[in-house]
Amino acid sequence: MKSSHAAMGNDGSDGNGAAAAVLVEKSHSPPLEHPPSLSGPGGATLLDDGVTYPEGGIRAWLVVLGAWSGLVASLGVYNSTGVIEAYLSRELLYHESPSTIGWIFGLYAFMTWFCGAQVGPTFDAKGPRGLLIAGSLCTLIGVFALSFSTKYYQFILAFSVLAGGGASLLITPAMGSVAHWFSERRGLASGIAFTGGGVGGVLFPLMMQSLLPQVGWAWSIRILGFILLILCAISVAFCQSRVPPRNGPHTTWRDTLPDLRIFLDGTGAMSMTTAALFLVDLAYLVPMTYIPNYYLDRQGLPGDKTLSGDAAFAYQLLAIANGSSCFGRYVAGALGDRFGRYNTLIVSLFFCLASVAGFWLADVLAPHFDSITLLVLFTILFGFVSGSNVSLTPICLGQLCQIQDYGKYYATCYTVCSFGCLISIPIAGSLLDATGATGKQRYWGAVVYTAVSYLAALLCIVWVRLRMKGWDWRTKW
């Protein structure tokens, strides 16, 4: 997903070694070209329109801490849905089909990104504080309501709608704030902030695995809620913007509205990038949701063994994937600053495809291969390379717009992508039902669907790279 996600990128391809700024010059240059940066007071990056970026300092890194905390509270839960899905499908909603349960998580992912259509432009116009407070309230009410849920519609309302909407209100302003403080080091700063989603994806599954047998479902979720309360408070306290809105004091409610004209940039870069991210979300959510259940099914473990014995490793696999993702997000951000964000994303998507087709599909199609070696290798490699799905994609979007428009670009793109999140898990669940197989063989359709989606996303990003910079792969972009 989805994951997840917002930061901005800059081109940084000046022939004399000076990094280029992320803003698109309003005139005197072709579309999507970035003006060079100069050195401002104190070593800050100074752009030709007078906007400076501190590139560090206590206040800037406290903003990164606030963003990190907000992303633990939002993307951390987003990356832990596999644990909740495994427990619901085997304990609380065992009478429902996989596709029906899939709508809980599809709608949750949809709400996480769809609400950004309004959140992003509002951040551009009004700043992050009010949005983060609203997101914290929605997230906390949704999680505590989830602890009381026992029926299908209650899970939809509490988790999918309330918690999903709250996550949307947390993610965009958190990452948009980081973009206001860094330009040349934005990939690094964003990569650090995005590790929050991976840290939450490690912490929460292991915590749930430990708590569920001891205190049960309700109190396990409530303890999660209290942890989220602390994280949200840190995010509200430290996240702040610093670049004034485009219209300054004349900003009105009209400046908070989405603008679909951003897709008509004359190059097709924004449209094809959005299509690629739509396909990435179709693919990414499948393994992150079904890894625990896949392990339980391949090992032939009964439903009453969801938490104990060998079944506990299912939760640990998700934690391994998210732990590997933490390193992947950091490394992808640093490599993106050095070699170009689109260039790095192309390599990352290639390895996502290779891990799904080379390891997961191979494990599914080998009925007499009992070792979990391929599954563990897939979990580690996919976790590492898919981290860029979350950390690089919003930075790439930042190369297509001005800083004052970043929230609008980011939110509009991910609003479109939210429909991919909505249908991804239900489609995968329907494919599980359609195969008619048992054990790990029932997953072959969902795995092929994941691989094809990654292949299509890779082709879209390659097209954008060739369209904008040609065949010279030495060009940093």
Coordinates of C-alpha atoms in Angstrom, one line a residue, residues 18-466:
A18 CA 24.8 21.6 -7.1
A19 CA 21.5 20.0 -6.3
A20 CA 18.4 21.2 -8.1
A21 CA 15.3 22.3 -6.2
V22 CA 12.0 20.6 -6.4
L23 CA 9.9 23.6 -7.5
V24 CA 8.8 23.8 -11.1
E25 CA 9.6 27.2 -12.5
K26 CA 6.5 29.1 -13.5
S27 CA 8.0 30.5 -16.7
H28 CA 11.2 30.7 -18.7
S29 CA 11.7 26.9 -18.6
P30 CA 9.9 23.8 -20.0
P31 CA 7.3 21.9 -17.9
L32 CA 8.7 19.8 -15.0
E33 CA 12.2 21.4 -15.2
H34 CA 13.6 22.4 -11.8
P35 CA 15.5 25.7 -11.2
P36 CA 18.9 25.4 -9.5
S37 CA 19.4 26.0 -5.8
L38 CA 21.7 28.5 -4.2
S39 CA 23.2 28.7 -0.8
G40 CA 21.2 30.7 1.7
P41 CA 22.0 32.0 5.2
G42 CA 23.4 29.4 7.5
G43 CA 23.9 26.9 4.6
A44 CA 20.1 26.5 4.0
T45 CA 19.0 25.7 0.5
L46 CA 17.7 28.9 -1.2
L47 CA 15.4 28.6 -4.2
D48 CA 15.0 31.3 -6.9
D49 CA 11.6 32.3 -5.5
G50 CA 13.2 33.0 -2.0
V51 CA 11.9 29.9 -0.3
T52 CA 14.6 28.4 2.0
Y53 CA 15.0 24.9 3.4
P54 CA 17.0 24.5 6.6
E55 CA 18.1 21.0 5.6
G56 CA 18.6 20.1 9.3
G57 CA 18.7 21.6 12.8
I58 CA 16.7 20.8 15.9
R59 CA 13.4 22.1 14.7
A60 CA 13.6 20.3 11.4
W61 CA 14.5 17.0 12.9
L62 CA 11.7 17.4 15.5
V63 CA 9.4 17.7 12.6
V64 CA 10.8 14.4 11.3
L65 CA 10.2 12.9 14.8
G66 CA 6.6 14.1 14.7
A67 CA 6.0 12.7 11.2
W68 CA 7.6 9.4 12.3
S69 CA 5.2 9.2 15.3
G70 CA 2.2 10.0 13.1
L71 CA 3.2 7.3 10.6
V72 CA 3.7 4.7 13.3
A73 CA 0.1 5.5 14.4
S74 CA -1.3 5.3 10.8
L75 CA 0.9 3.2 8.5
G76 CA 2.0 1.0 11.4
V77 CA -1.6 -0.1 11.8
Y78 CA -2.0 -0.2 8.0
N79 CA 1.0 -2.6 7.7
S80 CA -0.4 -4.8 10.5
T81 CA -3.7 -5.6 8.9
G82 CA -2.5 -9.1 8.2
V83 CA -2.6 -9.9 11.9
I84 CA -6.1 -8.6 12.3
E85 CA -7.3 -10.4 9.1
A86 CA -5.9 -13.7 10.4
Y87 CA -7.6 -13.4 13.7
L88 CA -10.9 -12.3 12.4
S89 CA -11.0 -15.0 9.7
R90 CA -10.3 -17.8 12.1
E91 CA -11.8 -16.5 15.4
L92 CA -14.4 -13.8 15.2
L93 CA -15.7 -13.9 11.6
Y94 CA -14.9 -17.5 10.8
H95 CA -18.3 -18.0 9.2
E96 CA -17.6 -15.3 6.5
S97 CA -15.8 -15.9 3.2
P98 CA -12.3 -14.5 2.4
S99 CA -13.8 -12.1 -0.1
T100 CA -16.3 -10.8 2.4
I101 CA -13.7 -10.3 5.1
G102 CA -11.5 -8.7 2.4
W103 CA -13.9 -5.8 2.1
I104 CA -13.1 -4.8 5.7
F105 CA -9.5 -4.2 4.8
G106 CA -10.1 -3.0 1.3
L107 CA -12.4 -0.3 2.6
Y108 CA -9.9 0.5 5.4
A109 CA -7.2 1.0 2.8
F110 CA -9.6 3.0 0.6
M111 CA -10.5 5.4 3.3
T112 CA -6.8 5.8 4.3
W113 CA -6.0 7.3 0.8
F114 CA -9.3 8.5 -0.6
C115 CA -9.9 11.1 2.1
G116 CA -6.6 12.7 1.0
A117 CA -8.4 14.4 -1.9
Q118 CA -9.5 17.0 0.7
V119 CA -6.7 16.6 3.2
G120 CA -3.8 17.5 0.9
P121 CA -5.2 20.8 -0.4
T122 CA -6.3 21.7 3.1
F123 CA -2.7 21.1 4.3
D124 CA -1.4 23.4 1.6
A125 CA -3.8 26.2 2.6
K126 CA -4.1 25.8 6.4
G127 CA -1.1 23.8 7.7
P128 CA -1.0 20.5 9.6
R129 CA -2.2 21.1 13.1
G130 CA -5.9 21.0 12.8
L131 CA -5.8 18.0 10.4
L132 CA -3.5 16.0 12.8
I133 CA -5.9 16.7 15.8
A134 CA -8.9 15.5 13.7
G135 CA -7.0 12.5 12.5
S136 CA -5.9 11.6 16.1
L137 CA -9.5 11.8 17.3
C138 CA -10.9 9.6 14.5
T139 CA -8.1 7.1 14.8
L140 CA -8.5 6.7 18.6
I141 CA -12.3 6.6 18.5
G142 CA -12.2 4.0 15.7
V143 CA -9.6 1.8 17.5
F144 CA -11.4 1.8 20.9
A145 CA -14.7 1.1 19.1
L146 CA -13.0 -1.8 17.4
S147 CA -12.3 -3.3 20.7
F148 CA -16.1 -3.6 21.3
S149 CA -16.9 -4.9 17.8
T150 CA -18.3 -8.4 17.4
K151 CA -20.4 -8.1 14.2
Y152 CA -19.4 -7.6 10.6
Y153 CA -21.0 -4.1 10.2
Q154 CA -19.3 -3.0 13.5
F155 CA -15.8 -3.9 12.1
I156 CA -16.7 -1.9 8.9
L157 CA -17.8 1.2 10.8
A158 CA -15.1 1.2 13.5
F159 CA -12.0 0.0 11.7
S160 CA -12.7 0.6 8.0
V161 CA -14.4 4.0 8.2
L162 CA -13.3 5.7 11.4
A163 CA -9.7 4.3 11.8
G164 CA -9.2 4.5 8.0
G165 CA -10.3 8.1 7.8
G166 CA -8.2 9.0 10.8
A167 CA -5.1 7.5 9.1
S168 CA -5.7 9.6 6.1
L169 CA -5.8 12.7 8.2
L170 CA -2.5 11.8 9.8
I171 CA -0.4 10.6 6.9
T172 CA -0.6 13.6 4.4
P173 CA 0.1 16.4 6.9
A174 CA 2.8 14.5 8.6
M175 CA 4.8 13.9 5.5
G176 CA 3.9 17.2 3.9
S177 CA 5.5 18.9 7.0
V178 CA 8.8 17.1 6.3
A179 CA 8.8 18.5 2.7
H180 CA 8.7 22.0 4.1
W181 CA 12.0 21.6 6.0
F182 CA 14.1 19.6 3.5
S183 CA 14.9 19.8 -0.2
E184 CA 18.3 18.4 -1.1
R185 CA 18.1 15.9 1.8
R186 CA 14.4 15.3 1.4
G187 CA 14.8 11.6 0.4
L188 CA 16.9 10.9 3.5
A189 CA 14.5 12.8 5.9
S190 CA 11.4 11.2 4.3
G191 CA 13.0 7.8 4.4
I192 CA 13.7 8.1 8.1
A193 CA 10.1 9.3 8.8
F194 CA 8.7 6.5 6.7
T195 CA 10.5 3.9 8.8
G196 CA 7.7 4.7 11.3
G197 CA 5.3 2.6 9.2
G198 CA 7.7 -0.4 9.3
V199 CA 8.4 0.0 13.1
G200 CA 4.7 -0.1 13.8
G201 CA 4.4 -3.1 11.4
V202 CA 7.0 -4.9 13.6
L203 CA 5.8 -3.8 17.0
F204 CA 2.0 -4.2 16.6
P205 CA 1.9 -7.8 15.3
L206 CA 4.4 -9.0 17.9
M207 CA 2.4 -7.1 20.6
M208 CA -0.9 -8.6 19.4
Q209 CA 0.6 -12.1 19.3
S210 CA 1.7 -11.7 23.0
L211 CA -1.4 -10.0 24.3
L212 CA -4.2 -12.0 22.6
P213 CA -3.7 -15.2 24.5
Q214 CA -3.4 -13.4 27.8
V215 CA -6.0 -10.6 27.8
G216 CA -8.2 -11.4 24.7
W217 CA -9.2 -9.4 21.7
A218 CA -10.9 -6.4 23.5
W219 CA -8.1 -5.4 25.8
S220 CA -5.4 -6.1 23.2
I221 CA -7.0 -3.5 20.9
R222 CA -7.4 -1.1 23.8
I223 CA -3.8 -1.3 24.7
L224 CA -3.0 -0.6 21.1
G225 CA -5.3 2.4 21.4
F226 CA -3.4 3.8 24.4
I227 CA -0.1 3.5 22.5
L228 CA -1.6 5.3 19.5
L229 CA -2.7 8.1 21.9
I230 CA 0.9 8.8 22.9
L231 CA 2.1 8.6 19.3
C232 CA -0.6 11.0 18.0
A233 CA 0.2 13.5 20.8
I234 CA 3.9 13.6 19.7
S235 CA 2.8 14.1 16.1
V236 CA 0.5 17.0 16.9
A237 CA 3.2 18.6 19.1
F238 CA 6.1 18.6 16.6
C239 CA 4.7 18.6 13.0
Q240 CA 4.6 22.1 11.6
S241 CA 4.7 23.7 8.2
R242 CA 6.9 26.7 7.3
V243 CA 6.3 27.6 3.6
P244 CA 3.4 30.1 3.3
P245 CA 0.4 29.2 1.1
R246 CA 0.6 30.3 -2.6
N247 CA -2.0 33.0 -2.0
G248 CA -0.6 34.1 1.4
P249 CA -3.2 35.9 3.6
H250 CA -5.7 35.8 0.7
T251 CA -6.0 32.0 0.9
T252 CA -9.7 30.9 0.9
W253 CA -11.7 27.7 1.1
R254 CA -11.4 27.5 -2.7
D255 CA -7.7 26.8 -2.3
T256 CA -8.5 23.6 -0.4
L257 CA -10.3 22.0 -3.3
P258 CA -8.8 19.2 -5.4
D259 CA -7.8 20.1 -9.0
L260 CA -8.0 17.3 -11.6
R261 CA -6.2 19.6 -14.1
I262 CA -2.9 18.5 -12.7
F263 CA -3.2 15.4 -14.9
L264 CA -3.2 17.6 -18.0
D265 CA 0.4 18.7 -17.8
G266 CA 1.2 18.0 -21.4
T267 CA 3.7 15.2 -20.8
G268 CA 1.6 12.4 -19.3
A269 CA 4.0 12.1 -16.4
M270 CA 1.5 12.7 -13.7
S271 CA -1.1 10.5 -15.3
M272 CA 1.2 7.6 -15.9
T273 CA 2.8 7.9 -12.4
T274 CA -0.6 7.8 -10.9
A275 CA -1.5 4.7 -12.9
A276 CA 1.7 3.0 -11.7
L277 CA 1.0 3.8 -8.1
F278 CA -2.6 2.5 -8.6
L279 CA -1.1 -0.8 -9.8
V280 CA 1.4 -0.9 -6.9
D281 CA -1.4 -0.6 -4.4
L282 CA -3.2 -3.5 -6.1
A283 CA -0.1 -5.6 -5.6
Y284 CA 1.4 -4.4 -2.3
L285 CA -1.6 -5.1 -0.1
V286 CA -1.9 -8.8 -1.1
P287 CA 1.2 -10.2 0.5
M288 CA 1.0 -7.7 3.4
T289 CA -2.5 -9.0 4.2
Y290 CA -2.2 -12.7 3.4
I291 CA 1.3 -13.6 4.6
P292 CA 0.0 -14.8 8.0
N293 CA -2.9 -16.8 6.6
Y294 CA -0.7 -18.2 3.8
Y295 CA 1.7 -19.7 6.3
L296 CA -1.2 -21.1 8.4
D297 CA -2.7 -22.8 5.3
R298 CA 0.6 -24.1 3.9
Q299 CA 1.4 -25.7 7.2
G300 CA -2.1 -27.2 7.5
L301 CA -2.7 -25.6 10.9
P302 CA -6.3 -25.6 12.2
G303 CA -8.2 -22.5 13.1
D304 CA -7.9 -23.0 16.9
K305 CA -4.1 -22.8 16.6
T306 CA -4.1 -19.2 15.4
L307 CA -2.0 -17.9 18.4
S308 CA 0.0 -20.8 19.8
G309 CA 2.8 -23.1 18.9
D310 CA 3.9 -23.2 15.2
A311 CA 1.1 -20.8 14.3
A312 CA 2.8 -18.0 16.1
F313 CA 5.4 -17.8 13.4
A314 CA 2.6 -16.5 11.1
Y315 CA 2.6 -13.2 13.1
Q316 CA 6.4 -13.2 13.2
L317 CA 6.6 -13.4 9.4
L318 CA 4.6 -10.1 9.1
A319 CA 7.0 -8.5 11.7
I320 CA 10.0 -9.8 9.6
A321 CA 8.6 -8.2 6.5
N322 CA 8.0 -4.9 8.2
G323 CA 11.3 -4.9 9.9
S324 CA 13.0 -5.5 6.6
S325 CA 10.9 -2.7 5.1
C326 CA 12.3 -0.3 7.7
F327 CA 15.8 -0.7 6.2
G328 CA 14.3 -0.6 2.7
R329 CA 12.6 2.7 3.2
Y330 CA 15.8 4.3 4.6
V331 CA 18.0 2.9 1.9
A332 CA 15.6 3.8 -0.9
G333 CA 15.4 7.4 0.3
A334 CA 19.2 7.7 0.4
L335 CA 19.8 6.0 -3.0
G336 CA 17.0 8.2 -4.5
D337 CA 18.9 11.3 -3.4
R338 CA 22.1 10.0 -5.0
F339 CA 20.9 8.3 -8.2
G340 CA 17.5 9.8 -8.8
R341 CA 14.1 8.9 -7.4
Y342 CA 12.5 7.5 -10.6
N343 CA 15.7 5.6 -11.4
T344 CA 15.7 4.0 -7.9
L345 CA 11.9 3.2 -8.1
I346 CA 12.4 1.3 -11.3
V347 CA 15.0 -0.9 -9.8
S348 CA 12.9 -1.4 -6.7
L349 CA 9.8 -2.4 -8.7
F350 CA 11.8 -4.9 -10.7
F351 CA 12.9 -6.6 -7.5
C352 CA 9.4 -6.6 -6.1
L353 CA 8.3 -8.5 -9.2
A354 CA 11.3 -10.8 -9.0
S355 CA 10.6 -11.6 -5.3
V356 CA 6.9 -12.4 -5.9
A357 CA 7.5 -14.4 -9.1
G358 CA 10.8 -16.0 -8.1
F359 CA 10.1 -16.9 -4.5
W360 CA 6.4 -16.7 -3.5
L361 CA 5.0 -18.2 -6.7
A362 CA 7.7 -20.8 -6.7
D363 CA 6.7 -21.9 -3.2
V364 CA 3.0 -22.0 -4.1
L365 CA 3.6 -24.1 -7.2
A366 CA 5.9 -26.7 -5.4
P367 CA 3.3 -28.9 -3.7
H368 CA 5.8 -31.3 -2.2
F369 CA 8.3 -28.6 -1.0
D370 CA 7.7 -28.5 2.7
S371 CA 10.6 -26.3 3.8
I372 CA 9.7 -22.6 4.6
T373 CA 13.0 -21.4 3.1
L374 CA 11.4 -19.8 0.0
L375 CA 8.7 -18.2 2.1
V376 CA 11.2 -16.7 4.5
L377 CA 13.4 -15.4 1.6
F378 CA 10.4 -13.9 0.0
T379 CA 9.3 -12.2 3.2
I380 CA 12.7 -10.6 3.8
L381 CA 13.4 -9.6 0.2
F382 CA 9.9 -8.3 -0.5
G383 CA 9.8 -6.4 2.8
F384 CA 13.0 -4.7 1.9
V385 CA 12.3 -3.7 -1.7
S386 CA 8.6 -2.9 -1.2
G387 CA 9.6 -0.3 1.4
S388 CA 10.3 2.0 -1.5
N389 CA 6.6 1.5 -2.6
V390 CA 5.8 3.7 0.4
S391 CA 8.8 6.0 0.7
L392 CA 9.8 6.7 -2.9
T393 CA 6.5 7.1 -4.7
P394 CA 5.5 10.4 -3.0
I395 CA 9.0 11.8 -3.4
C396 CA 8.7 11.1 -7.2
L397 CA 5.4 13.1 -7.2
G398 CA 7.3 16.0 -5.7
Q399 CA 9.4 16.2 -8.8
L400 CA 6.3 17.1 -10.8
C401 CA 5.1 20.2 -8.9
Q402 CA 5.8 23.3 -6.8
I403 CA 6.1 23.0 -3.1
Q404 CA 2.9 25.0 -2.5
D405 CA 1.0 22.5 -4.7
Y406 CA 2.5 19.3 -3.2
G407 CA -0.3 18.4 -0.9
K408 CA -2.8 18.8 -3.8
Y409 CA -0.7 16.6 -6.2
Y410 CA 0.0 14.0 -3.5
A411 CA -3.6 13.8 -2.3
T412 CA -5.2 13.8 -5.8
C413 CA -2.9 11.0 -6.9
Y414 CA -3.6 8.8 -3.9
T415 CA -7.3 9.5 -4.1
V416 CA -7.2 7.7 -7.5
C417 CA -4.9 5.0 -6.0
S418 CA -7.4 4.5 -3.1
F419 CA -9.7 2.7 -5.5
G420 CA -6.9 0.2 -6.1
C421 CA -6.7 -0.3 -2.4
L422 CA -10.5 -0.7 -2.2
I423 CA -10.6 -3.6 -4.7
S424 CA -7.2 -5.2 -4.1
I425 CA -8.0 -7.5 -1.2
P426 CA -11.6 -8.4 -2.3
I427 CA -10.2 -9.4 -5.7
A428 CA -7.5 -11.5 -4.0
G429 CA -10.1 -13.1 -1.7
S430 CA -12.3 -13.9 -4.7
L431 CA -9.3 -15.6 -6.4
L432 CA -8.8 -17.7 -3.3
D433 CA -12.4 -18.8 -3.5
A434 CA -12.2 -19.5 -7.2
T435 CA -9.2 -21.8 -7.3
G436 CA -11.1 -24.6 -5.4
A437 CA -7.8 -25.8 -4.1
T438 CA -6.7 -26.3 -0.5
G439 CA -3.5 -25.5 1.4
K440 CA -1.0 -23.2 -0.2
Q441 CA -2.2 -24.2 -3.8
R442 CA -5.3 -22.0 -3.3
Y443 CA -3.1 -18.9 -3.4
W444 CA -1.7 -19.3 -6.9
G445 CA -4.3 -17.0 -8.5
A446 CA -3.7 -14.2 -5.9
V447 CA 0.1 -14.5 -6.4
V448 CA -0.1 -14.3 -10.2
Y449 CA -2.4 -11.3 -9.8
T450 CA 0.2 -9.6 -7.6
A451 CA 3.0 -10.3 -10.0
V452 CA 1.1 -9.0 -13.1
S453 CA 0.2 -5.8 -11.2
Y454 CA 3.9 -5.2 -10.3
L455 CA 4.9 -5.8 -13.9
A456 CA 2.4 -3.3 -15.2
A457 CA 3.5 -0.7 -12.6
L458 CA 7.1 -1.2 -13.6
L459 CA 6.3 -0.6 -17.3
C460 CA 4.4 2.6 -16.5
I461 CA 7.3 4.0 -14.5
V462 CA 9.8 3.1 -17.2
W463 CA 7.6 4.9 -19.7
V464 CA 7.6 8.1 -17.6
R465 CA 11.4 7.9 -17.2
L466 CA 11.9 7.5 -20.9

